[in-house]
Amino acid sequence: MIHFIIVGILVIVSTLLMGYGLINADLFPTQASQQAVAIDQLFHVHIWLISFFVSLIVVFILYSLVVFRRRRGDESDGKYFEGNAKLELYWTAIPLVIVIGLAVFGAGTLSDVERRDPGALEVNVIAQQWSWRFEYPETGAVSNQLYLPVNRQVLLRMRSQDVIHSFWVPEFRVKQDVLPGDESFVRELRITPNEEGEFKVRCAELCGTEHYAMLADVIVVPPAEFETWVTAQAAECDEDDAVCGKRWVNQYGCLSCHSLDGSSGTGPTWQGLMTGTEMMDDGTPINVDAIYLHESIVDPNAKIVEGFQPNVMPGNFAEQLTEEQINQIVAFLLTQTGE
Ligand code: CUA
């Protein structure tokens, strides 16, 4: 009997130490959405259960090894017993109850995470190798940053232009694959950010050479600040062509592959683009002018700059952009004369 009491106390102490230790060990990123609260609760229950069962097994083994070890001069066999219907009933029934309990709790958490708010803000997410674009259909705004108002549910309607990507913001916990294809392949994800701050969307599906760099800013702001931002993004561009062009190259993710400062990327840098000729991979020099730039946007494989690969730049910008936008981007590129 004394052995049971000692083992019981050791199991309780070990469970408490392990459970508190794991939960307070900062294993999780910041909790920045309502969905994260529900998911973390589920995790915490699992951590407590795991701590208990690991303690139970390890304490029993260690206690037996130490207390019932073979003594010098003792050559007799240990005591053993065979068959115990009561014990077998317990170790079948108790885990069964726990597993059913976890299933019920898990189902409740899932319905919490997927709860629909009719007032949700809709955002279309377009993924392509290797950038993210966010469209706000209520206002017509387009951005390469995901601005969200705090404490309002957002309904992300996601699709891919090419291969499978995956939308993941660790601080929001939820994750969803983003698929190519028609309307029926659009995937939805609901998030209610409950903390202001800056986070990152990380692509969580291996999608090509620049998969690791397929990131986008997520910026959660107060509702008033969000309204100001979304209105500004939605406004028609009535400035100089080059200024508008700069806005499009930001919004459409061009800069995730083409740098403005000469640093190397998936595509050629735009620094000093207009200072002369560019060498193509077949050894012919090309005069950089508006016609070449326009062709490079709508038909990127027509000419490949030396040292770069064909079929890397998406070939569908002619569909994504209006002719006016393309010409404005060309106007912006024509200003890239700096060293
Ligand atoms: Cu997109 Cu990985």
GROMACS .gro file of C-alpha atoms and ligand atoms in nm:
model
  341
    1MET     CA    1   0.000   0.000   0.000
    2ILE     CA    2   0.280   0.240   0.089
    3HIS     CA    3   0.425   0.184  -0.261
    4PHE     CA    4   0.098   0.295  -0.422
    5ILE     CA    5   0.089   0.613  -0.215
    6ILE     CA    6   0.450   0.702  -0.299
    7VAL     CA    7   0.403   0.628  -0.670
    8GLY     CA    8   0.076   0.827  -0.669
    9ILE     CA    9   0.243   1.132  -0.517
   10LEU     CA   10   0.540   1.109  -0.756
   11VAL     CA   11   0.305   1.082  -1.057
   12ILE     CA   12   0.111   1.391  -0.946
   13VAL     CA   13   0.428   1.593  -0.885
   14SER     CA   14   0.579   1.485  -1.216
   15THR     CA   15   0.257   1.564  -1.406
   16LEU     CA   16   0.235   1.914  -1.255
   17LEU     CA   17   0.601   1.991  -1.327
   18MET     CA   18   0.586   1.864  -1.685
   19GLY     CA   19   0.246   2.022  -1.763
   20TYR     CA   20   0.330   2.365  -1.624
   21GLY     CA   21   0.677   2.348  -1.774
   22LEU     CA   22   0.555   2.269  -2.125
   23ILE     CA   23   0.269   2.519  -2.120
   24ASN     CA   24   0.490   2.800  -1.992
   25ALA     CA   25   0.789   2.712  -2.211
   26ASP     CA   26   0.688   2.960  -2.483
   27LEU     CA   27   0.644   2.682  -2.737
   28PHE     CA   28   0.371   2.875  -2.919
   29PRO     CA   29   0.400   3.201  -3.113
   30THR     CA   30   0.191   3.499  -2.997
   31GLN     CA   31  -0.180   3.422  -2.983
   32ALA     CA   32  -0.326   3.677  -3.222
   33SER     CA   33  -0.669   3.548  -3.322
   34GLN     CA   34  -0.985   3.415  -3.159
   35GLN     CA   35  -0.927   3.088  -3.344
   36ALA     CA   36  -0.584   3.067  -3.180
   37VAL     CA   37  -0.745   3.086  -2.835
   38ALA     CA   38  -0.967   2.785  -2.909
   39ILE     CA   39  -0.687   2.587  -3.070
   40ASP     CA   40  -0.444   2.654  -2.786
   41GLN     CA   41  -0.700   2.537  -2.531
   42LEU     CA   42  -0.722   2.207  -2.715
   43PHE     CA   43  -0.342   2.186  -2.720
   44HIS     CA   44  -0.321   2.256  -2.348
   45VAL     CA   45  -0.564   1.976  -2.262
   46HIS     CA   46  -0.350   1.740  -2.471
   47ILE     CA   47  -0.032   1.861  -2.301
   48TRP     CA   48  -0.184   1.785  -1.959
   49LEU     CA   49  -0.294   1.438  -2.069
   50ILE     CA   50   0.045   1.364  -2.224
   51SER     CA   51   0.220   1.486  -1.907
   52PHE     CA   52   0.004   1.256  -1.696
   53PHE     CA   53   0.053   0.943  -1.903
   54VAL     CA   54   0.427   0.994  -1.953
   55SER     CA   55   0.460   1.048  -1.576
   56LEU     CA   56   0.253   0.741  -1.500
   57ILE     CA   57   0.469   0.516  -1.718
   58VAL     CA   58   0.809   0.666  -1.635
   59VAL     CA   59   0.748   0.689  -1.258
   60PHE     CA   60   0.629   0.325  -1.246
   61ILE     CA   61   0.933   0.202  -1.438
   62LEU     CA   62   1.190   0.406  -1.245
   63TYR     CA   63   1.030   0.328  -0.907
   64SER     CA   64   1.028  -0.045  -0.983
   65LEU     CA   65   1.386  -0.040  -1.108
   66VAL     CA   66   1.511   0.126  -0.793
   67VAL     CA   67   1.289  -0.011  -0.514
   68PHE     CA   68   1.248  -0.368  -0.640
   69ARG     CA   69   1.600  -0.413  -0.775
   70ARG     CA   70   1.777  -0.745  -0.719
   71ARG     CA   71   1.955  -0.752  -0.382
   72ARG     CA   72   2.292  -0.916  -0.329
   73GLY     CA   73   2.249  -1.284  -0.248
   74ASP     CA   74   1.883  -1.297  -0.348
   75GLU     CA   75   1.851  -1.557  -0.626
   76SER     CA   76   1.468  -1.604  -0.610
   77ASP     CA   77   1.232  -1.507  -0.895
   78GLY     CA   78   1.014  -1.201  -0.860
   79LYS     CA   79   0.644  -1.242  -0.786
   80TYR     CA   80   0.412  -1.234  -1.085
   81PHE     CA   81   0.044  -1.277  -1.149
   82GLU     CA   82  -0.149  -1.391  -1.455
   83GLY     CA   83  -0.478  -1.247  -1.578
   84ASN     CA   84  -0.669  -0.972  -1.405
   85ALA     CA   85  -1.012  -0.906  -1.554
   86LYS     CA   86  -1.074  -0.600  -1.338
   87LEU     CA   87  -0.748  -0.432  -1.444
   88GLU     CA   88  -0.810  -0.508  -1.810
   89LEU     CA   89  -1.157  -0.360  -1.783
   90TYR     CA   90  -1.014  -0.038  -1.633
   91TRP     CA   91  -0.739   0.008  -1.888
   92THR     CA   92  -0.988  -0.040  -2.168
   93ALA     CA   93  -1.270   0.171  -2.030
   94ILE     CA   94  -1.069   0.470  -1.904
   95PRO     CA   95  -0.880   0.536  -2.232
   96LEU     CA   96  -1.206   0.487  -2.422
   97VAL     CA   97  -1.375   0.757  -2.215
   98ILE     CA   98  -1.074   0.988  -2.260
   99VAL     CA   99  -1.061   0.937  -2.638
  100ILE     CA  100  -1.436   1.000  -2.672
  101GLY     CA  101  -1.398   1.311  -2.455
  102LEU     CA  102  -1.115   1.437  -2.677
  103ALA     CA  103  -1.324   1.374  -2.990
  104VAL     CA  104  -1.614   1.576  -2.847
  105PHE     CA  105  -1.381   1.855  -2.735
  106GLY     CA  106  -1.203   1.854  -3.073
  107ALA     CA  107  -1.533   1.876  -3.262
  108GLY     CA  108  -1.638   2.169  -3.042
  109THR     CA  109  -1.310   2.346  -3.112
  110LEU     CA  110  -1.343   2.288  -3.485
  111SER     CA  111  -1.691   2.439  -3.488
  112ASP     CA  112  -1.556   2.738  -3.287
  113VAL     CA  113  -1.275   2.786  -3.539
  114GLU     CA  114  -1.512   2.766  -3.837
  115ARG     CA  115  -1.791   2.979  -3.685
  116ARG     CA  116  -1.933   3.210  -3.951
  117ASP     CA  117  -1.985   3.575  -3.881
  118PRO     CA  118  -2.226   3.727  -4.135
  119GLY     CA  119  -2.048   4.061  -4.097
  120ALA     CA  120  -1.712   3.915  -4.198
  121LEU     CA  121  -1.481   4.120  -4.417
  122GLU     CA  122  -1.421   3.942  -4.746
  123VAL     CA  123  -1.071   3.930  -4.890
  124ASN     CA  124  -0.968   3.738  -5.202
  125VAL     CA  125  -0.624   3.585  -5.169
  126ILE     CA  126  -0.434   3.510  -5.489
  127ALA     CA  127  -0.121   3.302  -5.454
  128GLN     CA  128   0.133   3.254  -5.729
  129GLN     CA  129   0.498   3.160  -5.751
  130TRP     CA  130   0.618   3.330  -5.532
  131SER     CA  131   0.403   3.609  -5.400
  132TRP     CA  132   0.068   3.681  -5.242
  133ARG     CA  133  -0.193   3.932  -5.356
  134PHE     CA  134  -0.493   4.046  -5.155
  135GLU     CA  135  -0.807   4.192  -5.314
  136TYR     CA  136  -1.081   4.364  -5.113
  137PRO     CA  137  -1.396   4.321  -5.327
  138GLU     CA  138  -1.607   4.561  -5.114
  139THR     CA  139  -1.386   4.852  -5.212
  140GLY     CA  140  -1.183   4.727  -5.508
  141ALA     CA  141  -0.855   4.769  -5.320
  142VAL     CA  142  -0.559   4.551  -5.422
  143SER     CA  143  -0.246   4.505  -5.213
  144ASN     CA  144   0.054   4.282  -5.154
  145GLN     CA  145   0.009   4.338  -4.782
  146LEU     CA  146  -0.279   4.189  -4.586
  147TYR     CA  147  -0.424   4.474  -4.382
  148LEU     CA  148  -0.692   4.361  -4.137
  149PRO     CA  149  -0.909   4.545  -3.885
  150VAL     CA  150  -0.874   4.410  -3.532
  151ASN     CA  151  -1.166   4.216  -3.374
  152ARG     CA  152  -1.358   4.165  -3.698
  153GLN     CA  153  -1.382   3.830  -3.868
  154VAL     CA  154  -1.218   3.813  -4.208
  155LEU     CA  155  -1.327   3.558  -4.468
  156LEU     CA  156  -1.032   3.474  -4.691
  157ARG     CA  157  -1.134   3.327  -5.027
  158MET     CA  158  -0.817   3.179  -5.166
  159ARG     CA  159  -0.699   3.048  -5.499
  160SER     CA  160  -0.371   2.989  -5.677
  161GLN     CA  161  -0.258   3.093  -6.025
  162ASP     CA  162  -0.021   2.801  -6.067
  163VAL     CA  163   0.069   2.527  -5.818
  164ILE     CA  164  -0.050   2.439  -5.467
  165HIS     CA  165   0.053   2.691  -5.201
  166SER     CA  166  -0.056   2.709  -4.839
  167PHE     CA  167  -0.166   3.012  -4.638
  168TRP     CA  168  -0.021   3.007  -4.289
  169VAL     CA  169   0.017   3.277  -4.026
  170PRO     CA  170   0.153   3.099  -3.717
  171GLU     CA  171   0.014   3.366  -3.482
  172PHE     CA  172  -0.338   3.297  -3.616
  173ARG     CA  173  -0.276   2.918  -3.591
  174VAL     CA  174  -0.511   2.820  -3.875
  175LYS     CA  175  -0.369   2.705  -4.209
  176GLN     CA  176  -0.525   2.627  -4.546
  177ASP     CA  177  -0.390   2.490  -4.876
  178VAL     CA  178  -0.445   2.721  -5.173
  179LEU     CA  179  -0.534   2.535  -5.493
  180PRO     CA  180  -0.519   2.618  -5.863
  181GLY     CA  181  -0.832   2.570  -6.073
  182ASP     CA  182  -1.174   2.719  -6.129
  183GLU     CA  183  -1.425   2.860  -5.875
  184SER     CA  184  -1.492   2.517  -5.723
  185PHE     CA  185  -1.131   2.505  -5.604
  186VAL     CA  186  -1.156   2.828  -5.406
  187ARG     CA  187  -1.080   2.749  -5.041
  188GLU     CA  188  -1.208   2.954  -4.748
  189LEU     CA  189  -1.047   3.040  -4.420
  190ARG     CA  190  -1.193   3.249  -4.137
  191ILE     CA  191  -0.976   3.446  -3.899
  192THR     CA  192  -1.070   3.694  -3.629
  193PRO     CA  193  -0.753   3.884  -3.537
  194ASN     CA  194  -0.772   3.995  -3.175
  195GLU     CA  195  -0.437   4.163  -3.142
  196GLU     CA  196  -0.288   4.456  -3.331
  197GLY     CA  197   0.056   4.402  -3.475
  198GLU     CA  198   0.260   4.287  -3.771
  199PHE     CA  199   0.282   3.923  -3.868
  200LYS     CA  200   0.385   3.724  -4.176
  201VAL     CA  201   0.201   3.495  -4.412
  202ARG     CA  202   0.431   3.203  -4.480
  203CYS     CA  203   0.371   2.966  -4.767
  204ALA     CA  204   0.354   2.624  -4.602
  205GLU     CA  205   0.355   2.407  -4.915
  206LEU     CA  206   0.674   2.335  -5.108
  207CYS     CA  207   0.602   2.521  -5.432
  208GLY     CA  208   0.929   2.578  -5.614
  209THR     CA  209   1.273   2.731  -5.583
  210GLU     CA  210   1.160   3.048  -5.403
  211HIS     CA  211   0.910   2.877  -5.172
  212TYR     CA  212   1.106   2.986  -4.865
  213ALA     CA  213   1.076   3.350  -4.969
  214MET     CA  214   0.702   3.344  -5.038
  215LEU     CA  215   0.610   3.578  -4.756
  216ALA     CA  216   0.370   3.868  -4.716
  217ASP     CA  217   0.312   4.119  -4.439
  218VAL     CA  218  -0.002   4.088  -4.229
  219ILE     CA  219  -0.083   4.414  -4.054
  220VAL     CA  220  -0.363   4.421  -3.797
  221VAL     CA  221  -0.479   4.775  -3.717
  222PRO     CA  222  -0.771   4.953  -3.546
  223PRO     CA  223  -1.088   4.967  -3.763
  224ALA     CA  224  -1.057   5.341  -3.836
  225GLU     CA  225  -0.701   5.301  -3.957
  226PHE     CA  226  -0.807   5.009  -4.173
  227GLU     CA  227  -1.082   5.218  -4.339
  228THR     CA  228  -0.832   5.492  -4.419
  229TRP     CA  229  -0.589   5.243  -4.568
  230VAL     CA  230  -0.842   5.050  -4.774
  231THR     CA  231  -0.990   5.371  -4.916
  232ALA     CA  232  -0.647   5.491  -5.020
  233GLN     CA  233  -0.567   5.155  -5.183
  234ALA     CA  234  -0.896   5.153  -5.370
  235ALA     CA  235  -0.861   5.504  -5.506
  236GLU     CA  236  -0.809   5.534  -5.881
  237CYS     CA  237  -0.454   5.619  -5.967
  238ASP     CA  238  -0.473   5.969  -6.112
  239GLU     CA  239  -0.108   6.054  -6.078
  240ASP     CA  240   0.181   6.041  -6.326
  241ASP     CA  241   0.214   5.716  -6.519
  242ALA     CA  242   0.546   5.635  -6.350
  243VAL     CA  243   0.398   5.695  -6.002
  244CYS     CA  244   0.101   5.470  -6.081
  245GLY     CA  245   0.339   5.210  -6.227
  246LYS     CA  246   0.532   5.204  -5.902
  247ARG     CA  247   0.208   5.137  -5.718
  248TRP     CA  248   0.122   4.841  -5.946
  249VAL     CA  249   0.466   4.679  -5.914
  250ASN     CA  250   0.418   4.691  -5.537
  251GLN     CA  251   0.060   4.565  -5.540
  252TYR     CA  252   0.115   4.287  -5.792
  253GLY     CA  253   0.421   4.147  -5.620
  254CYS     CA  254   0.676   4.224  -5.897
  255LEU     CA  255   0.923   4.338  -5.634
  256SER     CA  256   0.933   3.999  -5.465
  257CYS     CA  257   1.150   3.884  -5.759
  258HIS     CA  258   1.290   4.208  -5.909
  259SER     CA  259   1.488   4.429  -5.674
  260LEU     CA  260   1.525   4.806  -5.713
  261ASP     CA  261   1.860   4.823  -5.534
  262GLY     CA  262   2.070   4.579  -5.734
  263SER     CA  263   2.037   4.288  -5.492
  264SER     CA  264   2.000   3.953  -5.663
  265GLY     CA  265   1.659   3.789  -5.691
  266THR     CA  266   1.468   3.533  -5.892
  267GLY     CA  267   1.440   3.788  -6.172
  268PRO     CA  268   1.688   4.050  -6.297
  269THR     CA  269   1.723   4.357  -6.075
  270TRP     CA  270   1.570   4.679  -6.208
  271GLN     CA  271   1.851   4.895  -6.081
  272GLY     CA  272   2.017   5.071  -6.372
  273LEU     CA  273   1.777   4.902  -6.614
  274MET     CA  274   1.774   5.201  -6.849
  275THR     CA  275   2.149   5.258  -6.866
  276GLY     CA  276   2.195   5.069  -7.192
  277THR     CA  277   2.177   4.718  -7.327
  278GLU     CA  278   2.110   4.387  -7.161
  279MET     CA  279   2.269   4.056  -7.263
  280MET     CA  280   2.027   3.774  -7.349
  281ASP     CA  281   2.099   3.408  -7.274
  282ASP     CA  282   2.155   3.339  -7.645
  283GLY     CA  283   2.439   3.591  -7.647
  284THR     CA  284   2.263   3.873  -7.828
  285PRO     CA  285   2.251   4.216  -7.668
  286ILE     CA  286   1.911   4.385  -7.647
  287ASN     CA  287   1.847   4.755  -7.638
  288VAL     CA  288   1.633   4.819  -7.330
  289ASP     CA  289   1.336   5.024  -7.446
  290ALA     CA  290   0.962   5.051  -7.391
  291ILE     CA  291   0.884   4.781  -7.651
  292TYR     CA  292   1.122   4.529  -7.492
  293LEU     CA  293   0.987   4.607  -7.144
  294HIS     CA  294   0.625   4.569  -7.255
  295GLU     CA  295   0.706   4.237  -7.422
  296SER     CA  296   0.886   4.114  -7.109
  297ILE     CA  297   0.571   4.173  -6.903
  298VAL     CA  298   0.312   4.016  -7.131
  299ASP     CA  299   0.535   3.743  -7.280
  300PRO     CA  300   0.814   3.683  -7.029
  301ASN     CA  301   0.964   3.388  -7.215
  302ALA     CA  302   1.016   3.582  -7.540
  303LYS     CA  303   1.361   3.698  -7.429
  304ILE     CA  304   1.552   3.571  -7.128
  305VAL     CA  305   1.824   3.776  -6.966
  306GLU     CA  306   2.160   3.599  -6.943
  307GLY     CA  307   2.194   3.405  -6.617
  308PHE     CA  308   1.816   3.366  -6.561
  309GLN     CA  309   1.573   3.082  -6.630
  310PRO     CA  310   1.270   3.078  -6.862
  311ASN     CA  311   0.923   2.979  -6.727
  312VAL     CA  312   0.990   3.141  -6.391
  313MET     CA  313   0.797   3.467  -6.431
  314PRO     CA  314   0.420   3.413  -6.449
  315GLY     CA  315   0.298   3.450  -6.807
  316ASN     CA  316  -0.049   3.576  -6.719
  317PHE     CA  317   0.013   3.941  -6.633
  318ALA     CA  318  -0.159   4.042  -6.956
  319GLU     CA  319  -0.479   3.900  -6.802
  320GLN     CA  320  -0.422   4.032  -6.452
  321LEU     CA  321  -0.337   4.388  -6.554
  322THR     CA  322  -0.508   4.635  -6.787
  323GLU     CA  323  -0.316   4.766  -7.086
  324GLU     CA  324  -0.306   5.104  -6.910
  325GLN     CA  325  -0.151   4.948  -6.600
  326ILE     CA  326   0.112   4.768  -6.809
  327ASN     CA  327   0.202   5.093  -6.984
  328GLN     CA  328   0.225   5.268  -6.648
  329ILE     CA  329   0.460   4.995  -6.522
  330VAL     CA  330   0.672   5.044  -6.835
  331ALA     CA  331   0.673   5.418  -6.760
  332PHE     CA  332   0.797   5.342  -6.410
  333LEU     CA  333   1.066   5.107  -6.542
  334LEU     CA  334   1.184   5.378  -6.784
  335THR     CA  335   1.271   5.588  -6.478
  336GLN     CA  336   1.516   5.323  -6.348
  337THR     CA  337   1.828   5.500  -6.468
  338GLY     CA  338   2.022   5.500  -6.142
  339GLU     CA  339   2.332   5.293  -6.078
  340CUA    CU1  340   0.409   2.892  -5.229
  340CUA    CU2  341   0.548   2.751  -5.103
   0.00000   0.00000   0.00000
